[in-house]
């Protein structure tokens, strides 16, 4: 049996963190097409905004290079749940279990920078710049600071007044390529967009819990995932011992250049050195393997393509005009 057939047989392996996608696909696809965001939306209403956000991001990065990964993951979780409306920054209150209460949030970080940047723009121009736009702009700035290519970020998003733990419905690390692709499709993102956006795994880390079964009991076989390079299996086992429980330690998602925003993630996949099952699976699925090859290869267009895909993701379900609000504090509805 070919490795490909073997792998596609395992299909959806849901970890505790992730429920199966049940979302109404037409909901998000519509919003993605009708976006009315524009580059430099704040040019007259708050001309210093982008520079203030960039400076705050740079200052943070100077002391903490993990901020790039933190922001990228915040962007992904924001846009994929109810649209890019900063709904995942809201703290839970006694009367509302917000998105942050859902299990996939557990390891989100970087919200402190959003608060710092928000405080700076509120001082310059109160009540003008949304938290949702700050997420998008700071993420771009952090990508550029880490060596990625610049892309202009369309803005004009407004912040949601709703955040519900029960609406968190993200693809999980054990999803097959096909099920992950359908989660992206439901938000108006095609399979090329998905492979390109997963390139964000060129930076940041994963906790042992999310790839543990690939080391010790891959799809119930009692053995490691045969598609993982044996040397990587050994080194990951030493970081994630079999007896450990809970989230445990972390390893770099890109075993090449952890903090550089580059195409090394795809090169590692080509060497069977992907960390999450969904990462490695991209090289085995016939729809995605060629995309990985081209992003890993000479003349890779990853730099430019990533920015374009981020702009596309940034359109999902946005609130504009008089919808929602401009939050005064990003972690609280006004
Ligand atoms: C099928 C889609 C995806 C799945 C299943 C997935 C899954 C995961 C998992 C399980 C982790 C490890 C979390 C932890 O241990 O703390 C992770 C980390 C990360 N993900 Fe994804 N991800 C997906 C797509 C994306 C996208 C589209 C982006 C951004 C554009 C992204 C950005 C990141 C980053 C930067 C990290 C590292 C976070 C950190 O170091 O704090 N992911 N992802
Ligand atoms: C899904 O969206 C369609 C089109 O907007 C709508 O007619 C249908 O009722 C929705 N289904 C659910 C389960 O929300
Ligand atoms: C951002 O930092 C640069 C370089 O230090 C500085 O010239 C610029 O004025 C800062 N931007 C704002 C809006 O303060
Ligand atoms: C996916 O969308 C991108 C950007 O919108 C487009 O350039 C590309 O041709 C599409 N790819 C597929 C496979 O549909
Ligand atoms: C591996 O997983 C299978 C299926 O979930 C389970 O029945 C088996 O006990 C596990 N083996 C070990 C060694 O944990
Ligand atoms: C950062 C954050 O708010 N994390 C929350 C994620 O969800 C868990 C469990 O529901 C909460 O206990 C955390 O506080």
Tab-separated table of C-alpha atoms and ligand atoms in Angstrom:
chain	number	residue	atom	x	y	z
A	1	UNK	CA	0.000	0.000	0.000
A	2	UNK	CA	1.413	3.368	-0.890
A	3	UNK	CA	2.182	5.831	1.843
A	4	UNK	CA	-0.314	8.199	0.302
A	5	UNK	CA	-3.198	5.742	0.587
A	6	UNK	CA	-2.167	4.828	4.085
A	7	UNK	CA	-2.219	8.439	5.161
A	8	UNK	CA	-5.494	9.394	3.578
A	9	UNK	CA	-7.134	6.472	5.377
A	10	UNK	CA	-6.653	8.084	8.746
A	11	UNK	CA	-8.658	11.162	8.002
A	12	UNK	CA	-9.953	13.389	10.772
A	13	UNK	CA	-8.170	12.814	14.011
A	14	UNK	CA	-9.659	15.320	16.366
A	15	UNK	CA	-7.597	16.315	19.339
A	16	UNK	CA	-9.293	17.549	22.459
A	17	UNK	CA	-8.862	21.015	21.199
A	18	UNK	CA	-10.902	20.844	18.056
A	19	UNK	CA	-14.409	20.197	17.015
A	20	UNK	CA	-15.298	19.169	13.515
A	21	UNK	CA	-16.242	21.937	11.133
A	22	UNK	CA	-19.980	22.336	10.868
A	23	UNK	CA	-20.110	25.900	9.726
A	24	UNK	CA	-22.470	27.285	7.115
A	25	UNK	CA	-20.119	27.846	4.212
A	26	UNK	CA	-22.058	30.579	2.475
A	27	UNK	CA	-21.855	32.799	5.535
A	28	UNK	CA	-18.188	33.696	5.190
A	29	UNK	CA	-17.680	33.374	1.465
A	30	UNK	CA	-20.142	36.193	0.899
A	31	UNK	CA	-18.433	38.625	3.246
A	32	UNK	CA	-15.046	37.863	1.674
A	33	UNK	CA	-16.221	38.977	-1.757
A	34	UNK	CA	-18.004	42.150	-0.746
A	35	UNK	CA	-15.239	43.644	1.378
A	36	UNK	CA	-14.994	47.414	1.280
A	37	UNK	CA	-11.678	47.855	3.040
A	38	UNK	CA	-9.114	50.280	1.669
A	39	UNK	CA	-5.407	50.827	2.025
A	40	UNK	CA	-4.625	53.882	4.185
A	41	UNK	CA	-8.143	54.126	5.484
A	42	UNK	CA	-6.818	56.243	8.381
A	43	UNK	CA	-4.746	58.642	6.210
A	44	UNK	CA	-6.822	61.659	7.226
A	45	UNK	CA	-8.654	60.481	10.358
A	46	UNK	CA	-5.511	59.261	12.140
A	47	UNK	CA	-2.416	59.763	9.989
A	48	UNK	CA	0.031	58.567	12.664
A	49	UNK	CA	-1.815	55.273	13.224
A	50	UNK	CA	0.221	52.951	11.018
A	51	UNK	CA	3.505	54.420	12.192
A	52	UNK	CA	2.530	54.190	15.867
A	53	UNK	CA	1.513	50.565	15.437
A	54	UNK	CA	4.702	49.779	13.554
A	55	UNK	CA	6.846	51.385	16.234
A	56	UNK	CA	5.098	49.496	19.006
A	57	UNK	CA	5.533	46.238	17.098
A	58	UNK	CA	9.200	46.879	16.392
A	59	UNK	CA	9.843	47.759	20.045
A	60	UNK	CA	8.171	44.550	21.153
A	61	UNK	CA	10.067	42.444	18.610
A	62	UNK	CA	13.360	43.910	19.822
A	63	UNK	CA	12.763	42.249	23.193
A	64	UNK	CA	10.639	39.272	22.119
A	65	UNK	CA	10.958	37.698	18.696
A	66	UNK	CA	8.063	35.326	19.391
A	67	UNK	CA	5.692	38.243	18.813
A	68	UNK	CA	5.573	37.489	15.063
A	69	UNK	CA	4.193	34.021	15.711
A	70	UNK	CA	1.844	35.297	18.402
A	71	UNK	CA	0.306	37.886	16.092
A	72	UNK	CA	0.016	35.567	13.104
A	73	UNK	CA	-1.910	33.062	15.147
A	74	UNK	CA	-4.133	35.776	16.626
A	75	UNK	CA	-4.912	36.905	13.054
A	76	UNK	CA	-5.782	33.391	11.948
A	77	UNK	CA	-8.015	32.687	14.952
A	78	UNK	CA	-9.656	36.091	14.679
A	79	UNK	CA	-10.481	35.883	10.983
A	80	UNK	CA	-11.611	32.243	11.075
A	81	UNK	CA	-14.092	32.752	13.884
A	82	UNK	CA	-16.899	35.163	13.020
A	83	UNK	CA	-14.620	37.183	10.714
A	84	UNK	CA	-11.714	39.614	11.276
A	85	UNK	CA	-13.415	41.642	13.991
A	86	UNK	CA	-11.108	41.287	17.007
A	87	UNK	CA	-13.703	39.024	18.611
A	88	UNK	CA	-10.940	36.833	20.007
A	89	UNK	CA	-9.480	39.637	22.118
A	90	UNK	CA	-12.581	39.936	24.306
A	91	UNK	CA	-12.193	38.689	27.836
A	92	UNK	CA	-14.843	36.466	29.355
A	93	UNK	CA	-17.265	38.100	31.778
A	94	UNK	CA	-19.648	36.491	34.294
A	95	UNK	CA	-22.452	36.837	31.758
A	96	UNK	CA	-20.556	35.820	28.607
A	97	UNK	CA	-18.143	32.979	27.833
A	98	UNK	CA	-16.043	34.646	25.130
A	99	UNK	CA	-13.934	32.997	22.394
A	100	UNK	CA	-10.890	32.985	24.661
A	101	UNK	CA	-12.673	30.412	26.777
A	102	UNK	CA	-12.589	27.876	23.964
A	103	UNK	CA	-9.778	25.361	24.141
A	104	UNK	CA	-7.851	26.346	20.994
A	105	UNK	CA	-7.116	29.698	22.651
A	106	UNK	CA	-4.983	28.147	25.337
A	107	UNK	CA	-1.691	29.170	23.889
A	108	UNK	CA	-2.561	32.416	22.114
A	109	UNK	CA	-0.158	35.210	22.987
A	110	UNK	CA	0.704	38.734	21.869
A	111	UNK	CA	-2.438	40.451	23.132
A	112	UNK	CA	-0.264	42.672	25.319
A	113	UNK	CA	1.238	44.259	22.203
A	114	UNK	CA	-2.231	44.897	20.770
A	115	UNK	CA	-3.094	46.708	24.018
A	116	UNK	CA	0.108	48.777	23.885
A	117	UNK	CA	-0.458	49.761	20.259
A	118	UNK	CA	-4.108	50.534	20.971
A	119	UNK	CA	-3.146	52.809	23.871
A	120	UNK	CA	-0.754	54.690	21.574
A	121	UNK	CA	-3.341	55.253	18.835
A	122	UNK	CA	-6.069	56.126	21.341
A	123	UNK	CA	-3.829	58.856	22.705
A	124	UNK	CA	-3.212	60.268	19.218
A	125	UNK	CA	-6.785	59.912	17.942
A	126	UNK	CA	-9.370	58.560	20.360
A	127	UNK	CA	-12.114	56.299	19.084
A	128	UNK	CA	-10.895	56.065	15.481
A	129	UNK	CA	-8.761	52.963	14.941
A	130	UNK	CA	-10.287	49.525	15.422
A	131	UNK	CA	-8.678	46.664	17.286
A	132	UNK	CA	-9.328	44.451	14.254
A	133	UNK	CA	-7.181	46.752	12.087
A	134	UNK	CA	-4.481	46.895	14.745
A	135	UNK	CA	-4.263	43.088	14.631
A	136	UNK	CA	-3.880	43.138	10.821
A	137	UNK	CA	-1.356	45.978	10.725
A	138	UNK	CA	0.783	44.755	13.618
A	139	UNK	CA	0.859	41.264	12.124
A	140	UNK	CA	2.147	42.654	8.816
A	141	UNK	CA	4.753	44.746	10.642
A	142	UNK	CA	5.930	41.756	12.670
A	143	UNK	CA	6.222	39.646	9.502
A	144	UNK	CA	8.320	42.336	7.832
A	145	UNK	CA	10.492	42.758	10.922
A	146	UNK	CA	11.174	39.014	10.892
A	147	UNK	CA	12.370	39.215	7.270
A	148	UNK	CA	9.116	38.735	5.358
A	149	UNK	CA	7.979	40.841	2.414
A	150	UNK	CA	5.998	44.050	2.936
A	151	UNK	CA	2.357	44.093	1.832
A	152	UNK	CA	-0.139	46.932	2.050
A	153	UNK	CA	-2.958	46.151	4.485
A	154	UNK	CA	-6.450	47.325	3.539
A	155	UNK	CA	-8.142	48.750	6.652
A	156	UNK	CA	-11.493	50.123	7.803
A	157	UNK	CA	-12.599	47.092	9.805
A	158	UNK	CA	-14.741	47.639	12.861
A	159	UNK	CA	-14.829	45.609	16.066
A	160	UNK	CA	-17.520	43.115	16.937
A	161	UNK	CA	-19.794	43.470	19.921
A	162	UNK	CA	-20.108	39.693	20.127
A	163	UNK	CA	-17.628	36.998	21.147
A	164	UNK	CA	-18.812	33.490	21.931
A	165	UNK	CA	-16.752	30.492	22.986
A	166	UNK	CA	-19.402	28.340	21.336
A	167	UNK	CA	-18.643	29.737	17.875
A	168	UNK	CA	-14.962	28.752	17.916
A	169	UNK	CA	-14.674	26.189	15.169
A	170	UNK	CA	-11.112	25.920	13.890
A	171	UNK	CA	-9.410	23.179	11.915
A	172	UNK	CA	-7.163	20.986	14.091
A	173	UNK	CA	-3.588	19.722	13.597
A	174	UNK	CA	-4.772	16.190	12.827
A	175	UNK	CA	-7.191	17.268	10.091
A	176	UNK	CA	-6.691	15.725	6.673
A	177	UNK	CA	-5.780	18.129	3.889
A	178	UNK	CA	-9.266	17.648	2.456
A	179	UNK	CA	-11.074	18.624	5.658
A	180	UNK	CA	-8.748	21.544	6.302
A	181	UNK	CA	-9.282	22.696	2.705
A	182	UNK	CA	-13.027	22.631	3.195
A	183	UNK	CA	-12.685	24.795	6.322
A	184	UNK	CA	-10.686	27.309	4.255
A	185	UNK	CA	-13.066	27.057	1.308
A	186	UNK	CA	-15.910	27.938	3.645
A	187	UNK	CA	-14.155	31.252	4.317
A	188	UNK	CA	-13.501	31.977	0.646
A	189	UNK	CA	-9.898	30.720	0.641
A	190	UNK	CA	-8.784	28.163	-1.938
A	191	UNK	CA	-6.245	25.388	-1.573
A	192	UNK	CA	-3.329	27.533	-2.783
A	193	UNK	CA	-4.250	30.171	-0.223
A	194	UNK	CA	-4.314	27.484	2.453
A	195	UNK	CA	-0.882	26.081	1.631
A	196	UNK	CA	0.498	29.622	1.445
A	197	UNK	CA	-1.048	30.691	4.757
A	198	UNK	CA	0.244	27.571	6.469
A	199	UNK	CA	3.649	29.022	5.566
A	200	UNK	CA	3.104	31.101	8.729
A	201	UNK	CA	4.383	27.939	10.425
A	202	UNK	CA	7.816	29.157	9.323
A	203	UNK	CA	7.877	30.792	12.733
A	204	UNK	CA	6.605	29.875	16.175
A	205	UNK	CA	6.200	26.705	18.109
A	206	UNK	CA	3.903	23.781	18.789
A	207	UNK	CA	3.347	22.107	22.142
A	208	UNK	CA	4.039	18.361	22.371
A	209	UNK	CA	0.334	17.640	22.787
A	210	UNK	CA	-0.341	18.633	19.186
A	211	UNK	CA	2.052	16.123	17.564
A	212	UNK	CA	2.529	13.590	20.348
A	213	UNK	CA	0.638	10.812	18.582
A	214	UNK	CA	2.958	11.103	15.577
A	215	UNK	CA	5.825	10.055	17.838
A	216	UNK	CA	4.300	7.215	19.834
A	217	UNK	CA	0.990	5.982	18.522
A	218	UNK	CA	0.273	7.220	15.045
A	219	UNK	CA	-3.397	6.558	14.199
A	220	UNK	CA	-3.547	3.754	16.731
A	221	UNK	CA	-0.640	1.763	15.275
A	222	UNK	CA	1.437	1.912	18.449
A	223	UNK	CA	4.330	3.226	16.312
A	224	UNK	CA	5.563	6.587	15.088
A	225	UNK	CA	4.288	8.263	11.924
A	226	UNK	CA	6.302	6.590	9.147
A	227	UNK	CA	6.287	9.803	7.140
A	228	UNK	CA	8.391	11.662	9.738
A	229	UNK	CA	12.157	11.651	9.217
A	230	UNK	CA	13.620	9.157	11.752
A	231	UNK	CA	16.146	11.678	13.056
A	232	UNK	CA	13.310	14.118	13.758
A	233	UNK	CA	11.275	11.425	15.540
A	234	UNK	CA	14.241	10.843	17.838
A	235	UNK	CA	14.865	14.497	18.598
A	236	UNK	CA	11.188	15.229	19.217
A	237	UNK	CA	10.901	12.218	21.525
A	238	UNK	CA	13.679	13.645	23.642
A	239	UNK	CA	11.739	16.910	24.042
A	240	UNK	CA	8.386	15.162	24.496
A	241	UNK	CA	8.854	12.029	26.613
A	242	UNK	CA	6.129	9.420	26.464
A	243	UNK	CA	5.225	9.843	30.128
A	244	UNK	CA	4.506	13.571	29.850
A	245	UNK	CA	0.994	14.926	30.128
A	246	UNK	CA	-0.733	18.174	29.254
A	247	UNK	CA	0.659	20.710	26.826
A	248	UNK	CA	4.264	19.957	27.772
A	249	UNK	CA	7.269	21.448	26.048
A	250	UNK	CA	7.428	23.159	22.690
A	251	UNK	CA	9.416	22.704	19.502
A	252	UNK	CA	9.892	25.014	16.532
A	253	UNK	CA	7.330	24.463	13.781
A	254	UNK	CA	10.105	25.268	11.292
A	255	UNK	CA	13.048	23.069	12.184
A	256	UNK	CA	15.236	25.157	9.859
A	257	UNK	CA	15.049	28.840	10.817
A	258	UNK	CA	12.660	29.335	13.712
A	259	UNK	CA	12.562	33.127	13.830
A	260	UNK	CA	13.084	34.029	10.162
A	261	UNK	CA	10.046	34.668	8.040
A	262	UNK	CA	11.173	32.711	4.966
A	263	UNK	CA	10.348	29.664	2.815
A	264	UNK	CA	12.282	27.269	5.048
A	265	UNK	CA	9.054	25.677	6.333
A	266	UNK	CA	8.367	24.216	2.880
A	267	UNK	CA	11.973	23.056	2.486
A	268	UNK	CA	11.631	21.217	5.798
A	269	UNK	CA	8.403	19.588	4.628
A	270	UNK	CA	10.237	18.315	1.558
A	271	UNK	CA	12.696	16.634	3.953
A	272	UNK	CA	9.851	15.034	5.956
A	273	UNK	CA	10.601	17.347	8.840
A	274	UNK	CA	7.142	18.857	9.336
A	275	UNK	CA	5.937	18.987	12.941
A	276	UNK	CA	2.146	18.869	12.741
A	277	UNK	CA	0.402	16.156	10.797
A	278	UNK	CA	-1.398	18.758	8.674
A	279	UNK	CA	1.981	20.299	7.766
A	280	UNK	CA	3.551	17.055	6.568
A	281	UNK	CA	0.360	15.890	4.903
A	282	UNK	CA	0.708	18.811	2.466
A	283	UNK	CA	3.532	16.915	0.748
A	284	UNK	CA	1.439	13.740	0.378
A	285	UNK	CA	-1.875	15.075	-0.857
A	286	UNK	CA	-1.897	15.282	-4.642
A	287	UNK	CA	-3.644	18.673	-4.605
A	288	UNK	CA	-1.047	20.309	-2.363
A	289	UNK	CA	2.250	18.520	-3.023
A	290	UNK	CA	2.983	20.521	-6.171
A	291	UNK	CA	2.220	23.793	-4.396
A	292	UNK	CA	4.660	22.889	-1.624
A	293	UNK	CA	7.304	21.960	-4.179
A	294	UNK	CA	7.001	25.289	-5.894
A	295	UNK	CA	7.067	27.288	-2.644
A	296	UNK	CA	10.105	25.295	-1.464
A	297	UNK	CA	11.964	25.531	-4.735
A	298	UNK	CA	14.271	27.947	-6.461
A	299	UNK	CA	12.499	31.194	-7.309
A	300	UNK	CA	9.816	30.575	-4.676
A	301	UNK	CA	7.175	33.283	-4.688
A	302	UNK	CA	6.342	32.681	-1.031
A	303	UNK	CA	7.230	36.221	0.059
A	304	UNK	CA	4.766	37.930	-2.280
A	305	UNK	CA	2.157	35.196	-2.178
A	306	UNK	CA	2.007	35.213	1.603
A	307	UNK	CA	1.101	38.902	1.711
A	308	UNK	CA	-1.586	38.424	-0.916
A	309	UNK	CA	-3.058	35.499	0.983
A	310	UNK	CA	-3.034	37.492	4.235
A	311	UNK	CA	-4.931	40.315	2.551
A	312	UNK	CA	-7.459	37.770	1.316
A	313	UNK	CA	-7.804	36.214	4.770
A	314	UNK	CA	-8.117	39.726	6.203
A	315	UNK	CA	-11.338	40.238	4.263
A	316	UNK	CA	-13.234	37.413	5.923
A	317	UNK	CA	-16.480	38.548	7.508
A	318	UNK	CA	-15.354	42.111	8.176
A	319	UNK	CA	-17.606	44.718	9.750
A	320	UNK	CA	-17.468	48.131	8.083
A	321	UNK	CA	-19.317	51.467	7.970
A	322	UNK	CA	-21.549	51.720	11.010
A	323	UNK	CA	-21.470	48.015	11.885
A	324	UNK	CA	-20.001	46.952	15.218
A	325	UNK	CA	-18.006	49.595	17.064
A	326	UNK	CA	-14.527	50.994	17.603
A	327	UNK	CA	-13.617	49.415	20.905
A	328	UNK	CA	-11.948	51.712	23.447
A	329	UNK	CA	-10.175	48.785	25.118
A	330	UNK	CA	-9.504	45.796	22.906
A	331	UNK	CA	-10.336	43.214	25.554
A	332	UNK	CA	-13.765	44.696	26.354
A	333	UNK	CA	-16.904	45.541	24.443
A	334	UNK	CA	-17.636	49.275	24.958
B	1	LIG	C1	-5.253	23.951	8.858
B	1	LIG	C2	-4.900	25.070	9.421
B	1	LIG	C3	-4.081	25.179	10.672
B	1	LIG	C4	-3.933	24.317	11.709
B	1	LIG	C5	-4.583	22.975	11.892
B	1	LIG	C6	-3.017	24.928	12.635
B	1	LIG	C7	-2.634	24.353	13.837
B	1	LIG	C8	-1.709	24.889	14.694
B	1	LIG	C9	-1.291	24.304	15.939
B	1	LIG	C10	-1.837	23.036	16.549
B	1	LIG	C11	-0.322	25.083	16.461
B	1	LIG	C12	0.435	24.868	17.771
B	1	LIG	C13	-0.177	25.691	18.869
B	1	LIG	C14	0.547	25.505	20.181
B	1	LIG	O1	1.087	24.447	20.454
B	1	LIG	O2	0.580	26.480	20.962
B	1	LIG	C15	-0.133	26.180	15.560
B	1	LIG	C16	0.753	27.199	15.765
B	1	LIG	C17	0.841	28.308	14.946
B	1	LIG	N1	0.025	28.604	13.874
B	1	LIG	FE1	-1.208	27.332	12.966
B	1	LIG	N2	-2.612	26.123	12.151
B	1	LIG	C18	-3.250	26.329	10.952
B	1	LIG	C19	-3.159	27.445	10.155
B	1	LIG	C20	-2.482	28.582	10.491
B	1	LIG	C21	-2.574	29.836	9.781
B	1	LIG	C22	-3.464	30.087	8.575
B	1	LIG	C23	-1.751	30.709	10.414
B	1	LIG	C24	-1.488	32.158	10.119
B	1	LIG	C25	-1.643	32.731	8.958
B	1	LIG	C26	-1.116	29.979	11.495
B	1	LIG	C27	-0.154	30.490	12.319
B	1	LIG	C28	0.423	29.802	13.361
B	1	LIG	C29	1.582	30.277	14.096
B	1	LIG	C30	2.386	31.521	13.799
B	1	LIG	C31	1.829	29.351	15.103
B	1	LIG	C32	2.892	29.428	16.196
B	1	LIG	C33	2.274	30.114	17.388
B	1	LIG	C34	3.231	30.404	18.503
B	1	LIG	O3	4.431	30.146	18.413
B	1	LIG	O4	2.752	30.920	19.515
B	1	LIG	N3	-1.607	28.711	11.520
B	1	LIG	N4	-0.984	26.047	14.494
B	2	LIG	C1	-26.896	28.615	5.367
B	2	LIG	O1	-26.903	29.733	4.514
B	2	LIG	C2	-27.985	29.734	3.585
B	2	LIG	C3	-27.791	30.885	2.605
B	2	LIG	O2	-27.531	32.103	3.278
B	2	LIG	C4	-29.324	29.779	4.346
B	2	LIG	O3	-30.390	29.754	3.443
B	2	LIG	C5	-29.386	28.597	5.276
B	2	LIG	O4	-30.538	28.682	6.072
B	2	LIG	C6	-28.156	28.540	6.194
B	2	LIG	N1	-28.172	27.309	6.962
B	2	LIG	C7	-27.912	27.310	8.265
B	2	LIG	C8	-27.898	25.966	8.899
B	2	LIG	O5	-27.678	28.311	8.915
B	3	LIG	C1	8.217	55.845	14.907
B	3	LIG	O1	9.612	55.707	15.098
B	3	LIG	C2	10.386	56.474	14.189
B	3	LIG	C3	11.844	56.075	14.376
B	3	LIG	O2	12.199	56.076	15.734
B	3	LIG	C4	10.139	57.953	14.423
B	3	LIG	O3	10.870	58.719	13.530
B	3	LIG	C5	8.646	58.213	14.215
B	3	LIG	O4	8.333	59.537	14.517
B	3	LIG	C6	7.795	57.277	15.086
B	3	LIG	N1	6.388	57.451	14.697
B	3	LIG	C7	5.515	58.042	15.486
B	3	LIG	C8	4.167	58.266	14.902
B	3	LIG	O5	5.756	58.386	16.618
B	4	LIG	C1	-6.736	30.853	-5.517
B	4	LIG	O1	-6.919	32.221	-5.333
B	4	LIG	C2	-5.801	32.968	-5.781
B	4	LIG	C3	-5.918	34.390	-5.293
B	4	LIG	O2	-7.226	34.852	-5.211
B	4	LIG	C4	-5.755	32.855	-7.296
B	4	LIG	O3	-4.661	33.610	-7.811
B	4	LIG	C5	-5.522	31.390	-7.635
B	4	LIG	O4	-5.543	31.204	-9.022
B	4	LIG	C6	-6.586	30.511	-6.988
B	4	LIG	N1	-6.157	29.138	-7.122
B	4	LIG	C7	-6.984	28.126	-7.348
B	4	LIG	C8	-6.381	26.772	-7.374
B	4	LIG	O5	-8.174	28.311	-7.478
B	5	LIG	C1	-2.762	3.536	20.552
B	5	LIG	O1	-3.998	4.020	20.143
B	5	LIG	C2	-4.975	3.005	20.062
B	5	LIG	C3	-6.215	3.585	19.406
B	5	LIG	O2	-6.538	4.827	19.953
B	5	LIG	C4	-5.237	2.445	21.455
B	5	LIG	O3	-6.216	1.441	21.408
B	5	LIG	C5	-3.932	1.881	21.993
B	5	LIG	O4	-4.117	1.449	23.328
B	5	LIG	C6	-2.838	2.908	21.943
B	5	LIG	N1	-1.551	2.276	22.278
B	5	LIG	C7	-0.716	2.803	23.155
B	5	LIG	C8	0.561	2.065	23.331
B	5	LIG	O5	-0.953	3.824	23.777
B	6	LIG	C1	-5.691	33.597	27.307
B	6	LIG	C2	-6.976	33.065	27.809
B	6	LIG	O1	-7.929	33.799	28.026
B	6	LIG	N1	-7.050	31.738	27.964
B	6	LIG	C3	-8.273	31.052	28.362
B	6	LIG	C4	-8.525	29.929	27.397
B	6	LIG	O2	-9.547	29.073	27.841
B	6	LIG	C5	-9.273	28.482	29.077
B	6	LIG	C6	-10.216	27.329	29.341
B	6	LIG	O3	-11.529	27.580	28.970
B	6	LIG	C7	-9.286	29.599	30.125
B	6	LIG	O4	-9.088	29.065	31.422
B	6	LIG	C8	-8.131	30.535	29.779
B	6	LIG	O5	-8.093	31.611	30.669
